[in-house]
Short mmCIF file of C-alpha atoms in Angstrom, two decimals:
data_model
loop_
_atom_site.label_atom_id
_atom_site.label_comp_id
_atom_site.label_asym_id
_atom_site.label_seq_id
_atom_site.Cartn_x
_atom_site.Cartn_y
_atom_site.Cartn_z
CA MET A 446 1.29 36.68 -14.23
CA THR A 447 1.90 34.14 -11.46
CA ALA A 448 0.95 34.77 -7.87
CA SER A 449 3.71 34.53 -5.30
CA PRO A 450 3.58 31.47 -3.00
CA GLU A 451 2.61 33.74 -0.10
CA SER A 452 -0.45 35.13 -1.92
CA ARG A 453 -1.72 31.84 -3.41
CA PRO A 454 -4.66 30.23 -1.63
CA SER A 455 -3.87 26.87 -0.09
CA LEU A 456 -5.04 23.91 -2.17
CA ARG A 457 -5.45 21.79 0.94
CA PRO A 458 -8.36 22.46 3.24
CA ALA A 459 -7.36 23.58 6.68
CA ALA A 460 -7.75 20.73 9.15
CA PRO A 461 -7.27 20.83 12.87
CA ALA A 462 -4.25 18.97 14.15
CA ALA A 463 -4.94 15.63 15.75
CA GLY A 464 -5.29 15.91 19.49
CA THR A 465 -6.49 19.51 19.45
CA ALA A 466 -9.80 20.55 20.94
CA SER A 467 -11.28 21.30 17.52
CA ALA A 468 -10.34 17.79 16.30
CA LYS A 469 -12.72 16.09 18.75
CA ALA A 470 -15.10 13.49 17.44
CA PRO A 471 -18.74 14.50 16.94
CA PHE A 472 -20.99 14.09 19.97
CA GLY A 473 -21.77 10.45 20.67
CA THR A 474 -18.84 9.02 18.73
CA VAL A 475 -15.63 7.52 20.01
CA PRO A 476 -12.39 7.45 18.01
CA ASN A 477 -11.17 3.92 17.23
CA VAL A 478 -7.51 2.89 17.29
CA VAL A 479 -6.42 1.43 13.93
CA GLY A 480 -3.92 -1.42 13.88
CA VAL A 481 -2.43 -3.06 10.81
CA HIS A 482 -1.22 -6.64 10.62
CA LEU A 483 0.89 -8.48 8.09
CA TYR A 484 -0.39 -11.91 7.11
CA LEU A 485 2.43 -13.72 5.32
CA GLU A 486 1.71 -17.26 4.26
CA GLN A 487 3.90 -19.54 2.21
CA GLU A 488 3.31 -23.24 1.68
CA GLY A 489 0.67 -23.30 4.43
CA GLN A 490 2.98 -21.62 6.96
CA VAL A 491 2.26 -18.23 8.59
CA LEU A 492 4.95 -15.89 9.89
CA MET A 493 4.52 -15.13 13.59
CA GLY A 494 6.68 -13.54 16.23
CA LEU A 495 6.91 -14.36 19.93
CA ARG A 496 6.28 -11.11 21.77
CA HIS A 497 8.86 -10.17 24.37
CA PRO A 498 7.72 -11.25 27.87
CA ASP A 499 8.02 -7.62 29.07
CA SER A 500 5.89 -6.29 26.20
CA ALA A 501 3.13 -3.89 27.25
CA TYR A 502 0.61 -6.00 25.31
CA ALA A 503 0.39 -9.81 25.13
CA GLY A 504 3.88 -10.52 26.39
CA GLY A 505 4.88 -14.13 25.73
CA SER A 506 2.21 -14.59 23.05
CA TRP A 507 2.57 -15.25 19.33
CA HIS A 508 1.44 -12.54 16.93
CA VAL A 509 1.92 -11.48 13.32
CA PRO A 510 3.99 -8.38 12.46
CA ALA A 511 1.79 -5.43 13.40
CA GLY A 512 1.57 -1.86 14.55
CA HIS A 513 -0.68 1.14 15.04
CA CYS A 514 -1.33 3.70 12.35
CA GLU A 515 0.24 7.04 13.03
CA ALA A 516 -0.45 10.00 10.70
CA GLU A 517 -0.32 7.69 7.67
CA ALA A 518 -2.39 5.47 5.42
CA ALA A 519 -2.90 1.87 6.55
CA THR A 520 -0.74 0.43 3.75
CA ALA A 521 2.04 2.91 4.54
CA CYS A 522 1.87 1.75 8.16
CA LEU A 523 2.02 -1.87 7.03
CA VAL A 524 5.12 -1.21 4.93
CA ARG A 525 6.80 0.71 7.77
CA GLU A 526 6.03 -1.87 10.45
CA ALA A 527 7.10 -4.84 8.29
CA TYR A 528 10.48 -3.23 7.80
CA GLU A 529 10.89 -1.90 11.35
CA GLU A 530 9.95 -5.19 13.01
CA ALA A 531 11.23 -7.87 10.63
CA GLY A 532 13.33 -6.21 7.93
CA LEU A 533 10.82 -7.14 5.22
CA VAL A 534 10.29 -4.87 2.23
CA ILE A 535 6.75 -4.73 0.88
CA ASP A 536 5.33 -2.69 -1.96
CA PRO A 537 1.91 -1.32 -0.92
CA ALA A 538 0.57 -2.44 -4.31
CA ASP A 539 1.28 -6.05 -3.25
CA ALA A 540 -0.85 -5.78 -0.09
CA GLU A 541 -4.44 -6.98 -0.05
CA LEU A 542 -6.88 -6.38 2.82
CA VAL A 543 -8.07 -9.87 3.77
CA HIS A 544 -9.70 -9.50 7.20
CA THR A 545 -10.92 -6.84 9.61
CA VAL A 546 -11.51 -7.33 13.34
CA HIS A 547 -13.56 -4.65 15.12
CA MET A 548 -13.09 -5.16 18.81
CA VAL A 549 -13.26 -3.98 22.39
CA GLU A 550 -11.00 -5.84 24.81
CA ARG A 551 -11.88 -4.10 28.07
CA PRO A 552 -14.75 -1.68 28.82
CA ASP A 553 -12.42 1.26 29.52
CA ASP A 554 -10.26 0.72 26.40
CA PRO A 555 -10.97 2.48 23.12
CA PRO A 556 -12.47 0.30 20.39
CA ARG A 557 -9.96 -1.02 17.86
CA VAL A 558 -10.12 -1.74 14.16
CA GLN A 559 -7.53 -4.38 13.27
CA LEU A 560 -6.77 -4.59 9.54
CA PHE A 561 -5.07 -7.75 8.28
CA PHE A 562 -3.25 -7.47 4.96
CA ARG A 563 -1.84 -10.35 2.93
CA ALA A 564 1.36 -9.50 1.08
CA HIS A 565 1.51 -11.33 -2.22
CA ARG A 566 5.23 -10.54 -2.62
CA TRP A 567 7.94 -9.30 -0.31
CA GLU A 568 11.69 -9.01 -0.17
CA GLY A 569 13.90 -10.20 2.64
CA THR A 570 14.07 -12.90 5.25
CA PRO A 571 12.44 -12.15 8.62
CA ARG A 572 15.02 -11.02 11.17
CA LEU A 573 14.82 -9.49 14.63
CA ARG A 574 15.03 -5.73 14.38
CA GLU A 575 13.22 -4.88 17.63
CA PRO A 576 14.42 -7.47 20.17
CA ASP A 577 12.75 -5.52 23.00
CA LYS A 578 9.37 -6.26 21.36
CA CYS A 579 9.83 -9.65 19.67
CA VAL A 580 12.25 -12.44 20.60
CA VAL A 581 11.94 -14.69 17.52
CA TRP A 582 10.22 -14.91 14.12
CA GLN A 583 9.01 -18.34 13.12
CA TRP A 584 6.83 -19.94 10.44
CA TRP A 585 3.89 -21.93 11.84
CA SER A 586 1.29 -24.13 10.23
CA ALA A 587 -1.77 -21.97 9.54
CA LYS A 588 -3.86 -24.96 10.62
CA GLU A 589 -2.05 -25.42 13.95
CA LEU A 590 -1.12 -22.07 15.44
CA PRO A 591 1.17 -21.97 18.48
CA GLU A 592 -0.02 -21.43 22.04
CA PRO A 593 -0.54 -18.86 23.22
CA THR A 594 -1.54 -16.86 20.13
CA VAL A 595 -3.04 -13.38 20.60
CA PRO A 596 -6.80 -14.18 20.56
CA TYR A 597 -7.88 -11.70 17.91
CA THR A 598 -4.97 -12.79 15.72
CA ARG A 599 -6.10 -16.41 15.96
CA VAL A 600 -9.66 -15.40 15.05
CA ALA A 601 -8.43 -13.36 12.09
CA ILE A 602 -6.22 -16.16 10.75
CA GLU A 603 -9.08 -18.62 11.08
CA GLY A 604 -11.32 -16.13 9.27
CA ILE A 605 -8.81 -15.63 6.47
CA ARG A 606 -8.47 -19.37 5.97
CA ALA A 607 -12.29 -19.74 5.91
CA GLY A 608 -12.74 -16.86 3.44
CA ARG A 609 -14.45 -14.54 5.95
CA THR A 610 -13.50 -10.88 5.80
CA TYR A 611 -14.92 -9.52 9.07
CA THR A 612 -15.12 -10.41 12.77
CA GLU A 613 -16.46 -8.54 15.80
CA LEU A 614 -15.11 -9.29 19.27
CA GLY A 615 -16.07 -8.07 22.72
CA TRP A 616 -19.10 -5.96 21.85
CA GLY A 617 -21.60 -8.12 23.77
CA ARG A 618 -20.20 -7.37 27.21
#
């Protein structure tokens, strides 16, 4: 005999929805924002986009394709953002975590964990899909990044090239 769907116990534990009072962090902890970044390198060149001058963050600066995790895994976010921003198709199995930046930019901002993934393979040629956020995609020498480059992005790229996997920024203030 099979139980009806209504009478079966849920196989997933009940979890409070994000943003509800019962989903608050334990006392003394602060939630961190998680960002994902796509590090594409070919023949010593790194793909970077020039952020729109009116962008809420780092307008007029160079940055790699990136975004914030929503209710999704980091690799799912990476795949989504790569396609939304630049029309690139990436299989999550082809993404490798190569650098993490744990940072605080300003005292009143939440801490951020910035995950940089290298895609070993991808499909497509970078194209502008969000012209209100990025005005051009361009390949730059990984040794000579353009000015201005978002500071934590520069530090991450330098770390990747040096074989370092972790950087902390802004915690000493």
